[in-house]
Every structure is written in C-alpha cells, then in structure tokens.
Short mmCIF file of C-alpha atoms in Angstrom, two decimals:
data_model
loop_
_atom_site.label_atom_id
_atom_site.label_comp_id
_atom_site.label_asym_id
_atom_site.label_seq_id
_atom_site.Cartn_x
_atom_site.Cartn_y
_atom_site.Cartn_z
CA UNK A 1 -61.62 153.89 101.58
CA UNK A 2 -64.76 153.90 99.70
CA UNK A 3 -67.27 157.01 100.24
CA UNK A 4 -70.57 156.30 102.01
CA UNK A 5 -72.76 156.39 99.18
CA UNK A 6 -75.17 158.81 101.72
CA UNK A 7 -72.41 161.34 101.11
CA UNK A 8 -72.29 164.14 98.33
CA UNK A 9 -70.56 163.49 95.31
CA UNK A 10 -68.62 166.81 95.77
CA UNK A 11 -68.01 169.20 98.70
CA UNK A 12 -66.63 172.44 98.70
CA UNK A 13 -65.79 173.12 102.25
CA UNK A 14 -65.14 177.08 103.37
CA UNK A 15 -63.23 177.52 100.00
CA UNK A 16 -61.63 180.90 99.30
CA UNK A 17 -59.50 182.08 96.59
CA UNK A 18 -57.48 185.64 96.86
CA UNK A 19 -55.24 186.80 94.19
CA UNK A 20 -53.53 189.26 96.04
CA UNK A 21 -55.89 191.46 97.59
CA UNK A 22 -58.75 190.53 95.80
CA UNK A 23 -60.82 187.32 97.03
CA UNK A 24 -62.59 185.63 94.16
CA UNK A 25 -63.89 183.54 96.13
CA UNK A 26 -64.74 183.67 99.59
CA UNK A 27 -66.02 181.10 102.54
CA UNK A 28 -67.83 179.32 99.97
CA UNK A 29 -69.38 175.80 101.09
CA UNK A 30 -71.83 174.08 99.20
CA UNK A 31 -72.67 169.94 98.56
CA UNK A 32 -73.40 168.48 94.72
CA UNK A 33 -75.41 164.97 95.00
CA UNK A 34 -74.64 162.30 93.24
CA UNK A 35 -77.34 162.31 89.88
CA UNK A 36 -78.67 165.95 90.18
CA UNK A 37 -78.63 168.96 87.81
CA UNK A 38 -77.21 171.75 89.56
CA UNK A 39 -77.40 175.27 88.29
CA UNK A 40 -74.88 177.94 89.82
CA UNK A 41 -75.56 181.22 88.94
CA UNK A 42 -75.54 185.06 89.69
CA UNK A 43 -73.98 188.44 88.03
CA UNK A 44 -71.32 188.87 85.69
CA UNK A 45 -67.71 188.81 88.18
CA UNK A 46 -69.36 186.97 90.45
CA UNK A 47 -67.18 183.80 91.06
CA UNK A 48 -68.61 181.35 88.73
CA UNK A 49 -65.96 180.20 86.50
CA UNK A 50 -63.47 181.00 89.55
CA UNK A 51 -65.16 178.30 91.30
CA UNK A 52 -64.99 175.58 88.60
CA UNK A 53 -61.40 176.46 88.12
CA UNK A 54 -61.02 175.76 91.68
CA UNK A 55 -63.48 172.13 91.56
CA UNK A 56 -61.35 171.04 88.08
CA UNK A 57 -57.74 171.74 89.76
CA UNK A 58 -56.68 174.92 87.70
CA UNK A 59 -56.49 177.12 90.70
CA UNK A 60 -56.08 176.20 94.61
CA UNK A 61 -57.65 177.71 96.85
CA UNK A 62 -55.92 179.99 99.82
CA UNK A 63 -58.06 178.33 102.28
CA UNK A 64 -60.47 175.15 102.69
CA UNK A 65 -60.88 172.05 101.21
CA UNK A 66 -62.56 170.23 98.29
CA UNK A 67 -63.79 167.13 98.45
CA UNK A 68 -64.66 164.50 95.21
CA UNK A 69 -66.57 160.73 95.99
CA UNK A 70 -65.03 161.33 100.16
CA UNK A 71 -61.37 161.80 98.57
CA UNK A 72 -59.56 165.48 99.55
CA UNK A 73 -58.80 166.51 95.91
CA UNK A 74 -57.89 169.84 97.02
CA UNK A 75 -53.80 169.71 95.72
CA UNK A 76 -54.43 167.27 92.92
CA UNK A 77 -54.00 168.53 89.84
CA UNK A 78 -56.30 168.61 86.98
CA UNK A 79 -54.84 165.63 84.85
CA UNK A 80 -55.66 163.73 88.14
CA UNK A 81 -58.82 165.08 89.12
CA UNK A 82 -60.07 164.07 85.21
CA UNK A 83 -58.52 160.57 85.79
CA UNK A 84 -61.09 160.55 88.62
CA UNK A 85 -63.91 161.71 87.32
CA UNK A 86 -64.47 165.40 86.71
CA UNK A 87 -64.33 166.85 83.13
CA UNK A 88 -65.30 170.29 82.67
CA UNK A 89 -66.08 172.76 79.67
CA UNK A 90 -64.80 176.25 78.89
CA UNK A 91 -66.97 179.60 78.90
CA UNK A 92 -65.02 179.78 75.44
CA UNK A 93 -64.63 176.21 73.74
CA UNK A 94 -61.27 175.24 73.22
CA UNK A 95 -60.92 173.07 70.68
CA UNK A 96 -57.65 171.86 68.66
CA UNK A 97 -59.16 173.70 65.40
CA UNK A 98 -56.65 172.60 63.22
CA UNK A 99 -57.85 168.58 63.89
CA UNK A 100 -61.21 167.16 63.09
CA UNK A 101 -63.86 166.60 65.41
CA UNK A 102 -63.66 162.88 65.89
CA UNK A 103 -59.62 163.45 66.73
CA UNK A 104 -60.88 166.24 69.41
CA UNK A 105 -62.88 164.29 71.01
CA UNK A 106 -60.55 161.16 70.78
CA UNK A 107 -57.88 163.18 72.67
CA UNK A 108 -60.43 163.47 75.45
CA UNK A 109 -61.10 159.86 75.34
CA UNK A 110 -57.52 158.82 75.43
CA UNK A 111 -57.72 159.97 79.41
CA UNK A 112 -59.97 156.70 80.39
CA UNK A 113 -58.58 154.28 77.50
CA UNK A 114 -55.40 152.64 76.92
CA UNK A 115 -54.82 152.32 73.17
CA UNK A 116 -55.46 154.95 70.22
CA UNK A 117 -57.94 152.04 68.57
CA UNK A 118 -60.13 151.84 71.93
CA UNK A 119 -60.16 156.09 72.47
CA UNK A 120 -61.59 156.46 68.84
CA UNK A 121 -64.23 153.61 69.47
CA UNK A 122 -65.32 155.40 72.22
CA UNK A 123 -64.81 159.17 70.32
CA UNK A 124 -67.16 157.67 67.98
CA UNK A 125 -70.02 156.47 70.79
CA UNK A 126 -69.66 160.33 72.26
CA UNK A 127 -69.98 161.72 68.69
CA UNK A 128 -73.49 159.55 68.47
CA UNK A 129 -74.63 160.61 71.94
CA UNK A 130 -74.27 164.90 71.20
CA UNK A 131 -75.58 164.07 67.59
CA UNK A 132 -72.53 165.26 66.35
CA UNK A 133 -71.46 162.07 64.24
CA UNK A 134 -71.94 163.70 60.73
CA UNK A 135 -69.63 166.34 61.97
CA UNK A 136 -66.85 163.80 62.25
CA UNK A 137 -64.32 164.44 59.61
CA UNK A 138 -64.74 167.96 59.54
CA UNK A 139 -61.86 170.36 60.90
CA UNK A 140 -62.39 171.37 64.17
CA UNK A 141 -61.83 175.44 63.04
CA UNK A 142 -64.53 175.28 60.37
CA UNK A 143 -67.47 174.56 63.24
CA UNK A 144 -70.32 176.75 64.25
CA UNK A 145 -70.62 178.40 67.17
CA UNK A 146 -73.21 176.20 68.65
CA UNK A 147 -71.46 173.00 66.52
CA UNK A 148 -67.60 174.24 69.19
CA UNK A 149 -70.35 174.54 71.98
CA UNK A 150 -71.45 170.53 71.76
CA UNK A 151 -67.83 169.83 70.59
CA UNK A 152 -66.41 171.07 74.40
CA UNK A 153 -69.24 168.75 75.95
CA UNK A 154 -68.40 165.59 73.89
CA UNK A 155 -64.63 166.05 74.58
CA UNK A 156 -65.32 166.35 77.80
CA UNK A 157 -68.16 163.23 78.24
CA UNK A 158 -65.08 161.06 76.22
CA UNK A 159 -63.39 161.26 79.73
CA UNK A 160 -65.65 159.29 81.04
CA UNK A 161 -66.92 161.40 83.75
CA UNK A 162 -69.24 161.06 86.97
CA UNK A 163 -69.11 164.84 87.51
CA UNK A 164 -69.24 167.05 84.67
CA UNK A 165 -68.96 170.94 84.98
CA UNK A 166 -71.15 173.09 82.15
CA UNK A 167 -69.48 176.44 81.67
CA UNK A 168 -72.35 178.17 79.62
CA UNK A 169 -72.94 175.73 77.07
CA UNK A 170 -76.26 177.05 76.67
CA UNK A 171 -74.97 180.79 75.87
CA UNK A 172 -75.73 182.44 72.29
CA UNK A 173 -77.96 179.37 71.40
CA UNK A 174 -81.04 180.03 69.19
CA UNK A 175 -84.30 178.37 71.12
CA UNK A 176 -84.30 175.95 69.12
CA UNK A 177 -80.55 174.97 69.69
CA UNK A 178 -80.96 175.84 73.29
CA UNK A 179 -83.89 173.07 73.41
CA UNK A 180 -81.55 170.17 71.75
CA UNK A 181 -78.62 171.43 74.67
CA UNK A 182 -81.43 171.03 77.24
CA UNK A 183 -82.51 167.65 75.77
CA UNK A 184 -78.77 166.62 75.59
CA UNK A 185 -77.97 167.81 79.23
CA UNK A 186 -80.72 165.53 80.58
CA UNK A 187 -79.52 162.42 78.70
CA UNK A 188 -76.23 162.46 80.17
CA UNK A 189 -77.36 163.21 83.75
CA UNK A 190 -80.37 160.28 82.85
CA UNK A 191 -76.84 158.18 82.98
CA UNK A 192 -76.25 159.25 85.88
CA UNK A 193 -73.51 161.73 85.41
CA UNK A 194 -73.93 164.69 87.90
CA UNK A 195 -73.77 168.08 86.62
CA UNK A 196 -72.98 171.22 87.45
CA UNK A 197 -74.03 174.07 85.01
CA UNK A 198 -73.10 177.92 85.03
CA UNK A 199 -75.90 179.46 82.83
CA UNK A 200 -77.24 183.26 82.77
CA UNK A 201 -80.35 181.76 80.55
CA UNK A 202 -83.00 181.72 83.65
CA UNK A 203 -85.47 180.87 81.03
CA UNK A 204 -83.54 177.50 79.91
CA UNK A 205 -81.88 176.70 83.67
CA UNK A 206 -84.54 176.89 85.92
CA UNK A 207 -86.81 174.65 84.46
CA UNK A 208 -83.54 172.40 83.73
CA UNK A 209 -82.02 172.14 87.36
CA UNK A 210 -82.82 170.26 90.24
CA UNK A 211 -80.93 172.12 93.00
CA UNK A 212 -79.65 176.52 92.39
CA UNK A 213 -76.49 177.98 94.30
CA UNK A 214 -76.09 181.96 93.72
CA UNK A 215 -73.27 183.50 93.95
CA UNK A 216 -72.74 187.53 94.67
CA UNK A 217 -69.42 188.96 94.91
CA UNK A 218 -67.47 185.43 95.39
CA UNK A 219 -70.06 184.30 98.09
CA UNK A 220 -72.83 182.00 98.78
CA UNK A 221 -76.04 184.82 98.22
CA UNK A 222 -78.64 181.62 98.12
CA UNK A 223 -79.06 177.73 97.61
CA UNK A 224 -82.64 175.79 97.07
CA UNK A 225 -84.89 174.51 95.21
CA UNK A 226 -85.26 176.97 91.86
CA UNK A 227 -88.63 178.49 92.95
CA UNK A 228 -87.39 179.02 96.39
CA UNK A 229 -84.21 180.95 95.02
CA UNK A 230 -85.98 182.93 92.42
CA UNK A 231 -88.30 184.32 94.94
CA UNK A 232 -85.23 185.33 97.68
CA UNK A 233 -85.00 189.16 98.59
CA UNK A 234 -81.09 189.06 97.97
CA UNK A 235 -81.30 187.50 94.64
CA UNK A 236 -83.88 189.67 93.35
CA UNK A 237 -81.89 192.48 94.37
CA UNK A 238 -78.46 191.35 93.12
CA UNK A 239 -79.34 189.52 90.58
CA UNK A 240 -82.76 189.01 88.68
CA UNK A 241 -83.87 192.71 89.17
CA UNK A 242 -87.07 194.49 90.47
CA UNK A 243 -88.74 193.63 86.97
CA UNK A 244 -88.90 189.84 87.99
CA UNK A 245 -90.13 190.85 91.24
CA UNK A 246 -92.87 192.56 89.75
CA UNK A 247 -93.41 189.58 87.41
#
C-alpha cells in the first residue's frame, strides 16, 4: 500500500527508549515532511543522537512506533531501513580509513546498485555533488577533519536516500567551511531529499531549517517555526540561556 502523499515522510509515534532505568528517550512524537530541512536540537545528553539511532534501526525503542513513507519500520533493521530510504551520518565520521575516498563512498553506493561497475559510476556522481572529486584517490585516513565530515555525507547520499539524517556535520567547521556545508545541505534537499539535522551551531541552523524540534532530557521541550522556538520560555531556559533572551 502506497502512502497518501498528504502524509509525513516520517513519524515517530510516543517513542521511548530505557536502558535499564534510564529513559533516553521518552513519549517522543514528532512528524518530518516530505522536502523540508528539519533541525533537532537542545543540550548536550539530551536525546539527539539516541533518537536517530532509534529512526536509522540501531536501537528499538521500549515503546511506540516509527513510521517511514506509511510503512511501520519500527523492527526493521538498519540494512533494511537504508534499502528504503534512510541513510544517516555519525557525530564522529566513520570512514574505512585504510581505502580511498571514491571506494568509501562506493561501498555506500553498492546498497541501491547491483554491480561493482554501476556503484562506482554513481560513487563518482556523489563525489561531484559534495565537491569532493579531487579527493578521490586519496586514502580515506589521510583526510581533514572537515574533508571525513563531507566524506560521511557522500557515503551516505550514494545510498540513494529520500530521508537523510545529519549528525553534526556542521561541528568544528571554520565559517567559511560551515558556509560550503550550508550551501551543500540545501542542494541535496533542492532534490528533494528530506533532512533531518542535529546541529548545536544556532548561528548556521536556524537560518538553514525550515521546521525546529527541541529536545530536553529525552523529551519534546518545543517544535515550530525557528523564530517561534528561539523565543519559547522553556528553551531559553534549558537551552539558549538568559544571554539570548536579553539579545
């Protein structure tokens, strides 16, 4: 059965992760759109990556359901969640450092094609897209912190995915690297690839997002528009500090 194309891409429905007697995650529902940029932020601890280790099929979560294009994904795992459409980054890139770049990013490209001729073709395309293409033949190890940081996104866009989670990718960037990630994050979403970014930059993401979701101690604090979430009571307090309120 096909999803109503009315219907969010994603829904997390009254999720909640406990590992033990600590909840990571608790009641959390929110909906992604299909096309939009949305940000998901809040303090350090406070569910982030949890949560995209719950959308991507690492972890499952003790209660609730998620759901991808109408489809409960919730017990898939992550081999089979990719295969449909979600690719995600890591807060810390992993890359195979002892291969170049193009065969990184071929590996990820082998989940959507058939044939090790095909993957590279389209290894090569990625490479082009994340200006990364005179990077190709050098070993994975030998990259630059920003240089691992674009290498996680093109492995990941080599999947071929309509839902692509953005684990700080934006983190430890000069402004003038953070500018080219912006630029970069809103050609792939001008495909219409819908993302979902973690980012402590408030600077870089606001401006960037179309939709913010806050989380505070594993739950739902606020969700909006940016300027409407920047300018709640909770977040202020939890998050952004009295200085931005007096800014």
């Amino acid at each position: 059965m096909s999803a109503d194309p009315s219907d969010p891409i994603l829904r997390v429905d009254d999720v909640t992760l406990a590992f033990g007697g600590l909840v990571a995650n608790r009641d959390v529902t929110l909906d992604v759109r299909g096309g939009e940029i949305l940000g998901l932020i809040g303090p350090n601890g406070a569910g982030k990556s949890t949560l995209f280790n719950l959308i991507s099929g690492v972890y499952r979560p003790s209660k609730g359901r998620i759901l991808f294009e109408g489809a409960d994904i919730t017990r898939l795992p992550p081999a089979e969640r990719c295969r449909r459409g979600i690719a995600r980054t890591f807060q810390v890139p992993r890359s195979f450092d002892s291969m170049n770049v193009l065969e990184n990013v071929t590996v990820g490209a082998l989940a959507r094609h058939r044939t090790a001729a095909s993957a590279r073709r389209a290894a090569l395309d990625t490479l082009e897209r994340v200006e990364l293409t005179h990077r190709a033949e050098a070993v994975a190890g030998e990259l630059t912190p920003p240089e691992k940081r674009r290498l996680e996104v093109a492995r990941a866009l080599a999947t071929g995915p309509r839902l692509l989670l953005l684990d700080e990718v934006l983190t430890g960037l000069t402004p003038s690297e953070a500018k080219a990630g912006v630029a970069l994050i809103r050609r792939v979403a001008a495909t219409g690839v819908t993302v979902i970014m973690v980012e402590h930059v408030m600077e870089v993401v606001m401006p960037l997002v179309d939709r913010a979701v806050v989380l505070h101690l594993g739950s739902v604090l606020a969700q909006g528009l940016p300027a409407e979430v920047v300018r709640d009571d909770g977040v202020i307090t939890a998050y952004l500090g009295e200085r931005h309120r007096a800014a």
